[in-house]
mmCIF file of C-alpha atoms and ligand atoms in Angstrom:
data_model
loop_
_atom_site.group_PDB
_atom_site.id
_atom_site.type_symbol
_atom_site.label_atom_id
_atom_site.label_comp_id
_atom_site.label_asym_id
_atom_site.label_seq_id
_atom_site.Cartn_x
_atom_site.Cartn_y
_atom_site.Cartn_z
ATOM 1 C CA MET A 78 -16.158 21.763 27.745
ATOM 2 C CA LYS A 79 -14.127 20.668 30.731
ATOM 3 C CA ILE A 80 -10.527 21.829 31.080
ATOM 4 C CA ILE A 81 -8.144 20.801 33.852
ATOM 5 C CA VAL A 82 -5.902 23.685 34.905
ATOM 6 C CA THR A 83 -3.004 22.545 37.084
ATOM 7 C CA GLY A 84 -1.606 25.423 39.116
ATOM 8 C CA GLY A 85 -4.847 27.269 38.441
ATOM 9 C CA ALA A 86 -4.615 29.362 41.617
ATOM 10 C CA GLY A 87 -1.213 30.762 40.630
ATOM 11 C CA PHE A 88 -0.395 34.030 38.882
ATOM 12 C CA ILE A 89 -0.864 33.014 35.239
ATOM 13 C CA GLY A 90 -3.212 30.144 36.097
ATOM 14 C CA SER A 91 -5.771 32.310 37.899
ATOM 15 C CA HIS A 92 -5.961 34.812 35.027
ATOM 16 C CA THR A 93 -6.318 31.958 32.545
ATOM 17 C CA VAL A 94 -9.172 30.433 34.553
ATOM 18 C CA VAL A 95 -10.997 33.792 34.360
ATOM 19 C CA GLU A 96 -10.520 33.955 30.577
ATOM 20 C CA LEU A 97 -11.598 30.317 30.142
ATOM 21 C CA ILE A 98 -14.829 31.023 31.990
ATOM 22 C CA ASP A 99 -15.386 34.200 29.943
ATOM 23 C CA CYS A 100 -15.058 32.097 26.789
ATOM 24 C CA GLY A 101 -17.596 29.508 27.968
ATOM 25 C CA TYR A 102 -15.219 26.748 29.132
ATOM 26 C CA ASP A 103 -15.613 24.828 32.359
ATOM 27 C CA PRO A 104 -12.220 24.940 34.112
ATOM 28 C CA VAL A 105 -11.375 22.675 37.041
ATOM 29 C CA ILE A 106 -8.376 23.713 39.136
ATOM 30 C CA ILE A 107 -5.817 21.311 40.551
ATOM 31 C CA ASP A 108 -3.502 23.136 42.946
ATOM 32 C CA ASP A 109 -1.782 22.208 46.194
ATOM 33 C CA PHE A 110 -1.366 25.901 47.129
ATOM 34 C CA ARG A 111 2.374 25.524 47.730
ATOM 35 C CA ASN A 112 2.964 28.795 45.850
ATOM 36 C CA SER A 113 -0.497 30.279 45.891
ATOM 37 C CA GLU A 114 -3.276 31.266 48.274
ATOM 38 C CA LYS A 115 -6.704 29.723 48.632
ATOM 39 C CA PHE A 116 -8.455 33.095 48.783
ATOM 40 C CA ILE A 117 -7.575 33.558 45.096
ATOM 41 C CA LEU A 118 -10.367 31.066 44.330
ATOM 42 C CA LYS A 119 -12.856 33.450 45.958
ATOM 43 C CA GLN A 120 -11.358 36.314 43.987
ATOM 44 C CA ILE A 121 -11.843 34.425 40.715
ATOM 45 C CA GLU A 122 -15.436 33.682 41.706
ATOM 46 C CA GLY A 123 -15.925 37.376 42.441
ATOM 47 C CA ILE A 124 -14.719 38.407 38.976
ATOM 48 C CA THR A 125 -16.597 35.715 37.049
ATOM 49 C CA SER A 126 -19.695 35.299 39.280
ATOM 50 C CA LYS A 127 -19.292 31.544 38.788
ATOM 51 C CA PRO A 128 -18.407 28.851 41.355
ATOM 52 C CA ILE A 129 -14.979 27.315 40.793
ATOM 53 C CA LYS A 130 -14.374 23.610 41.221
ATOM 54 C CA HIS A 131 -10.985 22.785 42.637
ATOM 55 C CA TYR A 132 -8.975 19.868 44.008
ATOM 56 C CA GLU A 133 -6.221 20.448 46.567
ATOM 57 C CA ILE A 134 -3.764 17.898 45.228
ATOM 58 C CA ASP A 135 -0.055 17.649 44.461
ATOM 59 C CA CYS A 136 0.216 16.851 40.733
ATOM 60 C CA GLY A 137 2.818 14.236 41.626
ATOM 61 C CA ASN A 138 0.227 12.195 43.529
ATOM 62 C CA VAL A 139 -0.698 9.732 40.781
ATOM 63 C CA LYS A 140 -3.407 7.983 42.780
ATOM 64 C CA GLU A 141 -5.256 11.218 43.560
ATOM 65 C CA MET A 142 -4.733 12.568 40.052
ATOM 66 C CA LYS A 143 -6.262 9.389 38.588
ATOM 67 C CA ARG A 144 -9.285 9.880 40.801
ATOM 68 C CA VAL A 145 -9.730 13.466 39.554
ATOM 69 C CA PHE A 146 -9.388 12.497 35.901
ATOM 70 C CA LYS A 147 -11.877 9.683 36.319
ATOM 71 C CA GLU A 148 -14.360 12.061 37.887
ATOM 72 C CA GLU A 149 -13.849 14.966 35.496
ATOM 73 C CA ASN A 150 -12.979 13.265 32.179
ATOM 74 C CA PRO A 151 -11.560 16.511 30.740
ATOM 75 C CA ASP A 152 -11.255 17.498 27.076
ATOM 76 C CA GLY A 153 -8.169 19.620 27.595
ATOM 77 C CA ILE A 154 -5.351 20.377 30.021
ATOM 78 C CA ILE A 155 -3.352 23.489 30.698
ATOM 79 C CA HIS A 156 -0.372 22.514 32.822
ATOM 80 C CA PHE A 157 0.984 25.441 34.850
ATOM 81 C CA ALA A 158 1.929 23.651 38.066
ATOM 82 C CA ALA A 159 5.693 24.121 38.384
ATOM 83 C CA ASP A 160 8.339 26.003 40.336
ATOM 84 C CA LYS A 161 9.832 29.068 38.657
ATOM 85 C CA ALA A 162 12.412 30.839 40.824
ATOM 86 C CA VAL A 163 15.736 30.811 39.008
ATOM 87 C CA ASN A 164 17.910 31.349 42.122
ATOM 88 C CA GLU A 165 16.066 28.784 44.182
ATOM 89 C CA SER A 166 16.579 26.232 41.408
ATOM 90 C CA VAL A 167 20.333 26.726 41.668
ATOM 91 C CA ASN A 168 20.266 26.117 45.431
ATOM 92 C CA ASN A 169 17.692 23.338 45.386
ATOM 93 C CA PRO A 170 17.839 21.662 41.961
ATOM 94 C CA LEU A 171 16.131 18.444 43.018
ATOM 95 C CA LYS A 172 13.008 20.345 43.987
ATOM 96 C CA TYR A 173 12.886 21.600 40.388
ATOM 97 C CA TYR A 174 13.627 18.288 38.712
ATOM 98 C CA GLU A 175 11.036 16.616 40.895
ATOM 99 C CA ASN A 176 8.227 19.139 40.524
ATOM 100 C CA ASN A 177 8.828 20.303 36.965
ATOM 101 C CA VAL A 178 10.034 17.038 35.383
ATOM 102 C CA SER A 179 8.982 13.984 37.466
ATOM 103 C CA ASN A 180 5.541 15.403 38.102
ATOM 104 C CA LEU A 181 5.146 16.163 34.404
ATOM 105 C CA ILE A 182 5.927 12.522 33.608
ATOM 106 C CA ASN A 183 3.418 11.442 36.253
ATOM 107 C CA LEU A 184 0.785 13.667 34.683
ATOM 108 C CA ILE A 185 1.438 12.161 31.256
ATOM 109 C CA LYS A 186 1.018 8.671 32.722
ATOM 110 C CA VAL A 187 -2.307 9.712 34.227
ATOM 111 C CA ILE A 188 -3.709 11.197 31.005
ATOM 112 C CA GLU A 189 -2.737 8.151 28.923
ATOM 113 C CA GLU A 190 -6.076 6.510 29.550
ATOM 114 C CA TYR A 191 -8.094 9.590 28.587
ATOM 115 C CA ASP A 192 -9.160 11.174 25.338
ATOM 116 C CA ILE A 193 -7.509 14.542 25.872
ATOM 117 C CA LYS A 194 -7.751 16.698 22.744
ATOM 118 C CA SER A 195 -5.547 19.636 23.659
ATOM 119 C CA PHE A 196 -2.536 19.824 26.002
ATOM 120 C CA VAL A 197 -0.984 23.239 26.640
ATOM 121 C CA PHE A 198 2.351 23.451 28.451
ATOM 122 C CA SER A 199 3.901 26.459 30.231
ATOM 123 C CA SER A 200 7.329 26.957 28.775
ATOM 124 C CA SER A 201 9.547 29.998 28.898
ATOM 125 C CA CYS A 202 11.865 32.164 26.837
ATOM 126 C CA THR A 203 14.518 30.865 29.237
ATOM 127 C CA VAL A 204 14.900 27.916 26.799
ATOM 128 C CA TYR A 205 16.681 30.277 24.369
ATOM 129 C CA GLY A 206 19.502 30.963 26.851
ATOM 130 C CA GLU A 207 21.551 33.871 25.451
ATOM 131 C CA PRO A 208 20.375 33.955 21.829
ATOM 132 C CA ASP A 209 22.669 34.927 18.944
ATOM 133 C CA SER A 210 20.115 37.292 17.476
ATOM 134 C CA ILE A 211 17.016 39.153 18.645
ATOM 135 C CA PRO A 212 14.063 39.224 18.363
ATOM 136 C CA VAL A 213 13.980 35.475 18.925
ATOM 137 C CA LYS A 214 11.866 33.288 16.685
ATOM 138 C CA GLU A 215 10.623 29.838 17.643
ATOM 139 C CA SER A 216 13.164 28.462 15.177
ATOM 140 C CA THR A 217 16.021 30.223 17.016
ATOM 141 C CA PRO A 218 18.159 27.367 18.386
ATOM 142 C CA THR A 219 17.864 26.820 22.115
ATOM 143 C CA LYS A 220 21.104 27.232 24.064
ATOM 144 C CA ALA A 221 22.525 25.715 27.205
ATOM 145 C CA ALA A 222 20.269 26.636 30.114
ATOM 146 C CA PHE A 223 21.613 28.985 32.809
ATOM 147 C CA SER A 224 19.854 27.276 35.691
ATOM 148 C CA PRO A 225 18.172 24.037 36.722
ATOM 149 C CA TYR A 226 14.887 25.912 36.229
ATOM 150 C CA GLY A 227 15.841 26.518 32.591
ATOM 151 C CA GLU A 228 16.925 22.881 32.230
ATOM 152 C CA THR A 229 13.531 21.700 33.458
ATOM 153 C CA LYS A 230 11.714 23.817 30.878
ATOM 154 C CA GLN A 231 13.895 22.450 28.079
ATOM 155 C CA MET A 232 13.410 18.906 29.373
ATOM 156 C CA GLY A 233 9.672 19.392 29.736
ATOM 157 C CA GLU A 234 9.414 20.499 26.108
ATOM 158 C CA LYS A 235 11.491 17.546 24.920
ATOM 159 C CA ILE A 236 9.569 14.965 26.955
ATOM 160 C CA LEU A 237 6.249 16.245 25.657
ATOM 161 C CA LEU A 238 7.390 16.468 22.031
ATOM 162 C CA ASP A 239 8.690 12.881 22.168
ATOM 163 C CA TYR A 240 5.615 11.545 23.918
ATOM 164 C CA PHE A 241 3.019 13.248 21.720
ATOM 165 C CA LYS A 242 4.705 12.056 18.502
ATOM 166 C CA ASN A 243 2.816 8.811 18.990
ATOM 167 C CA LYS A 244 -0.451 10.439 20.086
ATOM 168 C CA PRO A 245 -1.920 11.954 16.925
ATOM 169 C CA THR A 246 -5.342 12.574 18.495
ATOM 170 C CA CYS A 247 -4.038 14.876 21.201
ATOM 171 C CA ASN A 248 -2.701 18.228 20.084
ATOM 172 C CA LEU A 249 0.298 19.560 21.964
ATOM 173 C CA SER A 250 1.206 23.237 22.323
ATOM 174 C CA LEU A 251 4.247 24.645 24.081
ATOM 175 C CA LEU A 252 3.948 28.323 24.989
ATOM 176 C CA ARG A 253 7.224 30.136 25.551
ATOM 177 C CA TYR A 254 6.403 33.107 27.736
ATOM 178 C CA PHE A 255 8.554 36.178 27.914
ATOM 179 C CA ASN A 256 8.186 38.266 31.126
ATOM 180 C CA PRO A 257 4.619 38.035 32.467
ATOM 181 C CA ILE A 258 3.608 41.082 34.532
ATOM 182 C CA GLY A 259 0.499 43.033 35.489
ATOM 183 C CA ALA A 260 -2.762 41.946 37.032
ATOM 184 C CA HIS A 261 -6.447 41.737 36.197
ATOM 185 C CA ARG A 262 -7.858 45.180 35.297
ATOM 186 C CA THR A 263 -10.270 44.920 38.271
ATOM 187 C CA GLY A 264 -7.278 44.663 40.632
ATOM 188 C CA GLU A 265 -8.890 41.546 42.160
ATOM 189 C CA ILE A 266 -6.219 38.999 41.196
ATOM 190 C CA GLY A 267 -2.502 39.348 40.499
ATOM 191 C CA GLU A 268 0.933 38.084 41.444
ATOM 192 C CA LEU A 269 1.593 37.000 45.040
ATOM 193 C CA PRO A 270 5.331 36.592 45.499
ATOM 194 C CA ILE A 271 6.399 34.567 48.521
ATOM 195 C CA GLY A 272 9.009 36.359 50.619
ATOM 196 C CA VAL A 273 11.380 38.756 48.879
ATOM 197 C CA PRO A 274 10.384 39.004 45.201
ATOM 198 C CA ASN A 275 12.909 37.777 42.630
ATOM 199 C CA ASN A 276 11.286 39.504 39.700
ATOM 200 C CA LEU A 277 11.453 43.155 38.756
ATOM 201 C CA VAL A 278 7.814 44.255 38.734
ATOM 202 C CA PRO A 279 6.777 42.770 42.106
ATOM 203 C CA PHE A 280 9.906 44.369 43.575
ATOM 204 C CA ILE A 281 8.959 47.760 42.095
ATOM 205 C CA MET A 282 5.448 47.409 43.567
ATOM 206 C CA GLN A 283 6.718 46.544 47.025
ATOM 207 C CA THR A 284 9.258 49.386 46.962
ATOM 208 C CA ALA A 285 6.658 51.943 45.881
ATOM 209 C CA SER A 286 4.219 50.713 48.545
ATOM 210 C CA GLY A 287 6.867 50.955 51.259
ATOM 211 C CA LYS A 288 7.267 47.221 51.959
ATOM 212 C CA ARG A 289 10.866 47.425 50.698
ATOM 213 C CA ASN A 290 13.244 50.333 51.131
ATOM 214 C CA VAL A 291 15.094 50.206 47.873
ATOM 215 C CA LEU A 292 15.107 48.381 44.556
ATOM 216 C CA THR A 293 18.544 47.261 43.425
ATOM 217 C CA VAL A 294 18.874 47.415 39.663
ATOM 218 C CA PHE A 295 21.218 44.685 38.513
ATOM 219 C CA GLY A 296 23.662 46.625 36.336
ATOM 220 C CA ASN A 297 23.443 49.680 34.063
ATOM 221 C CA ASP A 298 26.571 49.039 32.004
ATOM 222 C CA TYR A 299 25.139 46.571 29.495
ATOM 223 C CA ASP A 300 25.663 46.970 25.785
ATOM 224 C CA THR A 301 22.120 48.295 25.241
ATOM 225 C CA PRO A 302 20.956 51.831 24.275
ATOM 226 C CA ASP A 303 20.624 53.045 27.896
ATOM 227 C CA GLY A 304 22.898 50.450 29.530
ATOM 228 C CA TYR A 305 20.027 48.613 31.286
ATOM 229 C CA CYS A 306 18.822 45.077 30.478
ATOM 230 C CA ILE A 307 15.995 44.769 28.003
ATOM 231 C CA ARG A 308 13.056 42.367 28.343
ATOM 232 C CA ASP A 309 9.698 41.744 26.696
ATOM 233 C CA TYR A 310 7.065 42.398 29.385
ATOM 234 C CA ILE A 311 3.749 40.771 28.557
ATOM 235 C CA HIS A 312 0.501 41.583 30.375
ATOM 236 C CA VAL A 313 -0.711 38.468 32.197
ATOM 237 C CA VAL A 314 -4.218 38.822 30.752
ATOM 238 C CA ASP A 315 -2.854 38.870 27.194
ATOM 239 C CA LEU A 316 -0.905 35.752 28.127
ATOM 240 C CA ALA A 317 -4.058 34.168 29.568
ATOM 241 C CA VAL A 318 -5.946 34.920 26.344
ATOM 242 C CA ALA A 319 -3.117 33.256 24.392
ATOM 243 C CA HIS A 320 -3.697 30.086 26.467
ATOM 244 C CA VAL A 321 -7.405 30.033 25.719
ATOM 245 C CA LEU A 322 -6.843 30.505 21.969
ATOM 246 C CA THR A 323 -4.165 27.792 21.984
ATOM 247 C CA LEU A 324 -6.372 25.368 23.873
ATOM 248 C CA LYS A 325 -9.299 26.074 21.508
ATOM 249 C CA HIS A 326 -7.102 25.493 18.470
ATOM 250 C CA GLY A 327 -6.052 22.126 19.862
ATOM 251 C CA VAL A 328 -9.603 21.089 20.710
ATOM 252 C CA GLU A 329 -11.009 22.124 17.336
ATOM 253 C CA GLN A 330 -8.421 20.923 14.869
ATOM 254 C CA VAL A 331 -5.745 18.329 14.550
ATOM 255 C CA HIS A 332 -2.348 19.990 14.296
ATOM 256 C CA GLN A 333 1.335 19.253 14.516
ATOM 257 C CA PRO A 334 2.908 20.157 17.882
ATOM 258 C CA LEU A 335 2.929 23.927 18.160
ATOM 259 C CA VAL A 336 5.765 25.892 19.710
ATOM 260 C CA LEU A 337 4.798 29.534 20.153
ATOM 261 C CA ASN A 338 6.457 32.599 21.612
ATOM 262 C CA VAL A 339 4.118 34.699 23.720
ATOM 263 C CA GLY A 340 5.541 38.179 23.968
ATOM 264 C CA THR A 341 4.692 41.683 22.812
ATOM 265 C CA GLY A 342 7.562 41.858 20.328
ATOM 266 C CA LYS A 343 8.805 45.019 22.074
ATOM 267 C CA GLY A 344 11.766 45.291 24.403
ATOM 268 C CA HIS A 345 11.838 47.701 27.349
ATOM 269 C CA SER A 346 14.817 48.479 29.553
ATOM 270 C CA VAL A 347 14.678 48.205 33.350
ATOM 271 C CA LEU A 348 14.925 52.010 33.543
ATOM 272 C CA GLU A 349 12.004 52.385 31.128
ATOM 273 C CA VAL A 350 9.927 50.092 33.324
ATOM 274 C CA ILE A 351 10.695 52.199 36.411
ATOM 275 C CA ARG A 352 10.004 55.492 34.630
ATOM 276 C CA THR A 353 6.798 54.217 33.032
ATOM 277 C CA PHE A 354 5.567 53.072 36.441
ATOM 278 C CA GLU A 355 6.333 56.503 37.908
ATOM 279 C CA GLU A 356 4.552 58.308 35.061
ATOM 280 C CA GLN A 357 1.485 56.065 35.244
ATOM 281 C CA THR A 358 1.014 56.165 38.997
ATOM 282 C CA GLY A 359 2.658 59.392 40.169
ATOM 283 C CA GLU A 360 4.618 57.284 42.712
ATOM 284 C CA LYS A 361 8.413 57.342 43.094
ATOM 285 C CA VAL A 362 10.572 54.230 43.031
ATOM 286 C CA ASN A 363 13.633 54.435 45.243
ATOM 287 C CA PHE A 364 16.345 52.560 43.367
ATOM 288 C CA GLN A 365 20.089 52.069 43.400
ATOM 289 C CA ILE A 366 22.436 50.510 40.884
ATOM 290 C CA GLY A 367 24.033 47.241 41.949
ATOM 291 C CA GLU A 368 26.167 44.513 40.437
ATOM 292 C CA ARG A 369 25.017 42.546 37.431
ATOM 293 C CA ARG A 370 23.024 39.428 38.374
ATOM 294 C CA ALA A 371 24.589 36.157 37.248
ATOM 295 C CA GLY A 372 22.745 34.597 34.337
ATOM 296 C CA ASP A 373 20.986 37.776 33.128
ATOM 297 C CA VAL A 374 21.118 38.180 29.353
ATOM 298 C CA PRO A 375 21.531 41.805 28.205
ATOM 299 C CA SER A 376 18.550 41.829 25.881
ATOM 300 C CA ILE A 377 15.792 39.481 24.791
ATOM 301 C CA TYR A 378 12.404 40.011 23.199
ATOM 302 C CA ALA A 379 10.054 37.969 21.081
ATOM 303 C CA ASP A 380 9.288 37.699 17.436
ATOM 304 C CA ASN A 381 5.562 37.032 17.866
ATOM 305 C CA ALA A 382 4.616 36.730 14.183
ATOM 306 C CA LEU A 383 3.893 33.001 14.460
ATOM 307 C CA ILE A 384 1.280 33.173 17.217
ATOM 308 C CA THR A 385 -0.385 36.068 15.400
ATOM 309 C CA SER A 386 -0.577 34.127 12.159
ATOM 310 C CA VAL A 387 -1.650 30.788 13.679
ATOM 311 C CA LEU A 388 -4.096 32.021 16.325
ATOM 312 C CA GLY A 389 -4.801 35.639 15.396
ATOM 313 C CA TRP A 390 -3.479 36.609 18.858
ATOM 314 C CA LYS A 391 -2.197 40.112 19.470
ATOM 315 C CA PRO A 392 -1.449 41.782 22.794
ATOM 316 C CA LYS A 393 -4.114 44.267 23.856
ATOM 317 C CA TYR A 394 -2.302 45.924 26.757
ATOM 318 C CA ASN A 395 0.936 47.919 26.827
ATOM 319 C CA LEU A 396 3.601 48.296 29.505
ATOM 320 C CA GLY A 397 1.838 51.265 31.147
ATOM 321 C CA ASP A 398 -1.452 49.333 31.426
ATOM 322 C CA ALA A 399 0.315 46.347 32.966
ATOM 323 C CA LEU A 400 2.106 48.477 35.566
ATOM 324 C CA LEU A 401 -1.068 50.360 36.446
ATOM 325 C CA HIS A 402 -2.991 47.110 36.924
ATOM 326 C CA ALA A 403 -0.159 45.647 39.012
ATOM 327 C CA TRP A 404 -0.261 48.778 41.187
ATOM 328 C CA LYS A 405 -4.040 48.474 41.638
ATOM 329 C CA TRP A 406 -3.490 44.868 42.755
ATOM 330 C CA GLU A 407 -0.654 45.848 45.116
ATOM 331 C CA GLN A 408 -3.053 48.185 46.893
ATOM 332 C CA ARG A 409 -5.787 45.559 46.966
ATOM 333 C CA ILE A 410 -3.392 43.034 48.547
ATOM 334 C CA GLN A 411 -3.069 45.321 51.569
ATOM 335 C CA GLN A 412 -6.856 45.199 52.087
ATOM 336 C CA LEU A 413 -7.124 41.445 51.501
ATOM 337 C CA MET A 414 -4.299 40.636 53.892
ATOM 338 C CA ASN A 415 -5.688 42.836 56.691
HETATM 339 C C1 UD1 B 170 13.081 35.185 34.716
HETATM 340 C C2 UD1 B 170 13.247 33.952 33.896
HETATM 341 C C3 UD1 B 170 12.035 33.767 33.016
HETATM 342 C C4 UD1 B 170 10.775 33.765 33.850
HETATM 343 C C5 UD1 B 170 10.721 35.057 34.637
HETATM 344 C C6 UD1 B 170 9.513 35.090 35.541
HETATM 345 C C7 UD1 B 170 15.436 33.263 33.039
HETATM 346 C C8 UD1 B 170 16.616 33.650 32.267
HETATM 347 N N1 UD1 B 170 14.435 34.156 33.074
HETATM 348 O O1 UD1 B 170 13.099 36.289 33.809
HETATM 349 O O2 UD1 B 170 12.142 32.558 32.330
HETATM 350 O O3 UD1 B 170 9.650 33.695 33.001
HETATM 351 O O4 UD1 B 170 11.895 35.162 35.447
HETATM 352 O O5 UD1 B 170 9.547 34.110 36.493
HETATM 353 O O6 UD1 B 170 15.382 32.203 33.578
HETATM 354 N N2 UD1 B 170 15.966 43.138 37.879
HETATM 355 C C9 UD1 B 170 16.558 44.114 38.655
HETATM 356 N N3 UD1 B 170 16.324 44.101 39.999
HETATM 357 C C10 UD1 B 170 15.525 43.172 40.604
HETATM 358 C C11 UD1 B 170 14.917 42.176 39.795
HETATM 359 C C12 UD1 B 170 15.166 42.172 38.441
HETATM 360 O O7 UD1 B 170 17.287 44.944 38.149
HETATM 361 O O8 UD1 B 170 15.372 43.212 41.838
HETATM 362 C C13 UD1 B 170 16.191 43.152 36.423
HETATM 363 C C14 UD1 B 170 16.916 41.912 35.910
HETATM 364 O O9 UD1 B 170 18.298 42.094 35.930
HETATM 365 C C15 UD1 B 170 16.341 41.819 34.487
HETATM 366 C C16 UD1 B 170 14.945 42.403 34.591
HETATM 367 O O10 UD1 B 170 14.931 43.168 35.795
HETATM 368 O O11 UD1 B 170 17.088 42.634 33.622
HETATM 369 C C17 UD1 B 170 13.852 41.350 34.667
HETATM 370 O O12 UD1 B 170 14.208 40.415 35.676
HETATM 371 P P1 UD1 B 170 13.154 39.355 36.251
HETATM 372 O O13 UD1 B 170 11.852 40.026 36.506
HETATM 373 O O14 UD1 B 170 13.809 38.639 37.379
HETATM 374 O O15 UD1 B 170 12.895 38.366 35.033
HETATM 375 P P2 UD1 B 170 13.949 37.583 34.111
HETATM 376 O O16 UD1 B 170 15.175 37.240 34.843
HETATM 377 O O17 UD1 B 170 14.066 38.342 32.839
#
C-alpha cells in the first residue's frame, strides 16, 4: 500500500518511513531537503535494506505535486513537511504561514482528485499554550498560541477539520506530539539540527561531544518540584510507530476525525534530563543557569489514555533509552560528516 510521506527525510519523517517499511507499507518521500540531508535516504536504505523512492519537490509546487500524485496514486498521506523553530517563527512569521499553512492548503487542493483513505497531520502540544491543568487531554481547550509557529499548528488543525467534514471517505488524524527526542536504536538516523540547536536534547548532545562549550538552562526558579521546567519527552521511534498505527486505522476503518496526544504521560525536568544523560553515558554536561526563555510553560505532559484505547499504542522506550540512542547518533554524525 502506497503512502506519501512529505518531509520524509526529516527527523520524525525518516523514522516513520523506517517503521512503515517494517510494517509492509510502500512509502514514497517528498522532501525538498531545506531542513534535511539527502544522505539520510541512504541511511534509511541501510536500516531497511529496501530502496527508497523519493521526489525532491517543494510541497508548495502544485504542478509538481500533481505530477507525483498522478504517478503514485497513494492510499494514504503523512504530512510532516513544515518549519518548526519557535524563535525563527517570531522573526520570520511569513515563512511559517507560507510553508505550514499555504502549502498545506496547496496539498489539500492536490489530493482532492484522489481517493486518499487516511491523512495524518503533524500537530504539536504547542496548540495547548499554557494549559490550566496537567496532564493535558485532547479535550483540554487550546489557548492563544505563543508564536507564529504555534498559530500555524492551530490553523493547520482547523483547516483540516473544516475541510474533511465534507470528505467522509478520507479519515483525518491530527497527532499532537509532545517533545520528540532520541534516534533509531542502530544510531544510523536521528536529528540533524541546522546551526545552533534550539531544542534541549540536541544541545545536550553537542555540549557533551564538545561542539558547544556550555548548555544554558533557561531558568531553575519555576514553580515545579526542582525548579526546572517539565516536559514529556517521547522517543522518536515510539512516535513513528504511533504514525503507522494511526495511518493503518484510517486506511482500515471509517472514523470521525481523530485528535490524539502522543506523549509518554510522564513529565521530566530539564535537570532530570541532564542527569539521566550523564548516568546513561558516563559523559558530563557542562551547564549554567540562565534567564527564563520567553514563551516557555513551566510544566506540560500528556494524558495519553486516548491513543492507548483507540490504537493500542504505548511507548516502548524510556527517557534513558532515548538519550542513549541520541548519543549513539551524535557519535555517528561525526563519522558521516567526515
Ligand atoms: C518546542 C515546541 C514544541 C515542539 C518542540 C520541538 C512550543 C511551546 N514548544 O518545545 O511544540 O514540538 O519545540 O520542536 O512551541 N531548554 C534549555 N536550554 C536550551 C534548550 C531548551 O534549558 O538550550 C529547556 C527549555 O526551557 C524547556 C526544555 O528545555 O524547558 C525543552 O525545550 P525545547 O527542547 O526547546 O522544547 P519545547 O520548547 O518544550
